[in-house]
Short mmCIF file of C-alpha atoms in Angstrom, two decimals:
data_model
loop_
_atom_site.label_atom_id
_atom_site.label_comp_id
_atom_site.label_asym_id
_atom_site.label_seq_id
_atom_site.Cartn_x
_atom_site.Cartn_y
_atom_site.Cartn_z
CA MET A 19 111.58 106.14 95.83
CA GLU A 20 115.19 104.99 94.77
CA ARG A 21 115.66 102.36 97.54
CA VAL A 22 111.77 100.94 97.45
CA VAL A 23 112.37 100.15 94.05
CA GLU A 24 115.43 98.64 94.77
CA ARG A 25 114.15 96.51 97.83
CA MET A 26 111.01 96.06 95.61
CA TRP A 27 113.49 93.96 93.66
CA SER A 28 116.72 92.69 95.27
CA GLU A 29 113.87 90.55 97.80
CA HIS A 30 110.75 90.34 95.95
CA GLY A 31 111.69 90.41 91.73
CA HIS A 32 108.75 92.83 91.54
CA ARG A 33 110.08 95.49 88.69
CA VAL A 34 108.14 98.87 89.84
CA GLU A 35 108.05 101.72 86.79
CA LEU A 36 107.53 105.18 86.87
CA VAL A 37 103.72 106.55 85.75
CA GLU A 38 103.20 110.44 87.16
CA GLY A 39 105.55 112.29 89.52
CA TYR A 40 104.67 115.87 89.20
CA ARG A 41 101.30 117.70 88.20
CA THR A 42 100.65 120.93 86.83
CA GLN A 43 97.52 121.87 88.68
CA ALA A 44 95.89 122.13 85.11
CA ARG A 45 96.95 118.22 84.36
CA GLN A 46 94.67 117.70 88.19
CA ASP A 47 91.57 119.31 86.80
CA HIS A 48 91.24 117.20 83.85
CA LEU A 49 92.05 114.11 86.01
CA TYR A 50 89.70 114.98 88.29
CA ALA A 51 86.92 115.88 85.75
CA GLN A 52 87.45 112.40 84.40
CA GLY A 53 84.14 110.92 85.83
CA ARG A 54 82.52 113.89 86.78
CA THR A 55 82.07 116.10 84.03
CA ARG A 56 83.59 114.23 81.41
CA ALA A 57 83.64 110.60 79.11
CA GLY A 58 85.49 108.33 81.54
CA ASN A 59 86.47 106.48 85.35
CA VAL A 60 87.13 108.77 88.08
CA VAL A 61 90.58 108.43 88.65
CA THR A 62 91.26 110.73 91.99
CA TRP A 63 88.86 112.32 94.70
CA THR A 64 90.67 114.97 94.83
CA ARG A 65 92.02 118.70 93.23
CA ASN A 66 94.46 119.26 96.12
CA SER A 67 96.76 116.32 95.68
CA ALA A 68 100.29 116.23 96.82
CA HIS A 69 101.30 115.66 92.45
CA THR A 70 100.79 119.03 92.59
CA ARG A 71 103.43 119.98 95.03
CA GLY A 72 105.45 116.64 93.21
CA HIS A 73 105.40 115.59 96.37
CA ALA A 74 104.44 112.20 95.33
CA VAL A 75 104.37 109.54 92.52
CA ASP A 76 102.23 106.63 90.77
CA VAL A 77 104.05 103.05 89.40
CA LYS A 78 103.17 100.29 88.47
CA VAL A 79 104.37 96.92 89.39
CA ASN A 80 105.62 94.11 87.16
CA GLY A 81 103.49 96.45 83.82
CA GLY A 82 100.57 96.43 85.47
CA TRP A 83 97.92 97.31 87.54
CA THR A 84 97.27 93.80 88.77
CA ASP A 85 99.56 91.98 90.63
CA THR A 86 97.93 92.51 94.30
CA GLU A 87 100.32 91.03 96.53
CA ALA A 88 103.10 92.55 94.36
CA PHE A 89 101.26 96.73 95.50
CA LYS A 90 100.63 95.35 98.97
CA ARG A 91 104.61 94.38 99.04
CA LEU A 92 105.30 97.88 97.62
CA GLN A 93 102.93 99.67 100.26
CA VAL A 94 104.90 98.06 102.86
CA ILE A 95 108.66 98.91 102.18
CA ALA A 96 107.32 102.54 101.28
CA ASN A 97 106.14 102.70 104.14
CA GLU A 98 109.26 101.03 105.58
CA GLU A 99 110.76 103.62 104.00
CA GLY A 100 109.11 106.27 105.23
CA LEU A 101 106.60 107.40 102.74
CA ARG A 102 102.91 107.32 102.93
CA THR A 103 100.82 105.25 100.95
CA LEU A 104 96.32 105.76 100.52
CA GLY A 105 96.63 101.14 100.63
CA MET A 106 94.70 99.54 98.10
CA ARG A 107 92.83 102.20 97.01
CA ASP A 108 94.76 103.69 95.09
CA ALA A 109 98.62 101.02 95.01
CA GLY A 110 100.38 102.42 93.20
CA HIS A 111 100.24 106.21 95.15
CA MET A 112 103.51 106.95 97.00
CA GLU A 113 104.33 110.35 98.14
CA LEU A 114 106.56 112.44 101.52
CA PRO A 115 104.62 112.71 104.70
CA ARG A 116 102.84 115.23 105.16
CA THR A 117 105.48 116.89 107.93
CA VAL A 118 108.77 116.35 105.16
CA ALA A 119 106.54 117.33 102.77
CA ALA A 120 106.12 121.10 104.07
CA ALA A 121 109.67 120.85 105.00
CA ASN A 122 110.55 120.36 101.56
CA PRO A 123 107.70 123.13 99.27
CA PHE A 124 108.79 122.36 95.26
CA THR A 125 108.88 125.07 92.60
CA PRO A 126 108.57 123.33 89.17
CA ASP A 127 111.14 124.72 86.61
CA ILE A 128 110.91 122.56 83.52
CA PRO A 129 109.45 123.56 80.29
CA PRO A 130 106.49 121.58 78.63
CA VAL A 131 107.75 118.99 77.43
CA ALA A 132 107.13 117.58 73.61
CA THR A 133 106.28 114.21 73.38
CA THR A 134 105.31 111.75 70.64
CA THR A 135 103.46 109.11 73.38
CA ALA A 136 99.98 110.21 73.82
CA SER A 137 98.72 107.02 75.87
CA ALA A 138 96.52 108.93 77.49
CA PRO A 139 94.76 112.27 78.32
CA ALA A 140 95.99 115.28 77.09
CA ASP A 141 97.48 117.52 79.82
CA GLU A 142 97.20 121.75 78.82
CA GLY A 143 98.84 122.52 75.68
CA GLY A 144 97.73 118.84 74.35
CA GLU A 145 100.51 117.28 75.07
CA GLY A 146 100.25 113.38 76.23
CA ARG A 147 101.07 112.69 79.43
CA SER A 148 103.23 109.05 78.78
CA ALA A 149 106.61 110.99 78.18
CA ASP A 150 105.82 114.29 79.58
CA ARG A 151 105.09 111.78 83.15
CA GLN A 152 108.61 110.40 82.97
CA ALA A 153 109.95 114.41 82.07
CA ARG A 154 108.70 115.59 84.61
CA ALA A 155 108.65 113.05 87.67
CA ALA A 156 112.35 113.41 86.44
CA HIS A 157 112.13 116.96 88.15
CA THR A 158 110.60 116.03 91.64
CA PRO A 159 112.00 115.14 94.75
CA PHE A 160 111.31 111.90 93.83
CA PRO A 161 113.73 110.18 91.46
CA HIS A 162 113.07 109.31 87.58
CA PRO A 163 113.70 105.15 88.05
CA ALA A 164 116.03 106.03 85.04
CA ALA A 165 118.34 108.31 86.90
CA VAL A 166 118.82 105.50 90.11
CA GLY A 167 120.64 103.37 87.33
CA SER A 168 119.73 100.89 85.03
CA SER A 169 120.61 97.77 87.37
CA LEU A 170 117.76 98.39 89.42
CA ASN A 171 114.66 96.54 87.85
CA GLY A 172 116.29 93.91 86.15
CA GLY A 173 118.49 96.33 84.08
CA ALA A 174 115.18 96.97 82.08
#
């Protein structure tokens, strides 16, 4: 993902921000229930997500989700860098190809993360997902943006 972030900035001037990486199965189930058995729009179509194996990330581009052309560029670059994307049905999703993921099993070994921001429905244990996402993402095979240096994304 680091190369995708670097190339999006250097080639197109687009800032890529990690939103979520690793998810617990409880978190995935919570998201799956949204729009089905609890209020809200449907946000996932599966309970068997690459996120629960630490092999996927969700990102936003230029601070949001609406720049269609930027997301198309993101997907081209991600594919060129060997990542799998889901097209415009989930424009900000990138994951390891299944063959690579199978060779790199992931076992989370991180404690629950205390958060100060609850910008979305809570994860198990009542945690908000914003800071939880960032902390857990730092432990996935994909580097957290803070881990790749402040020179990326224009110093953001």
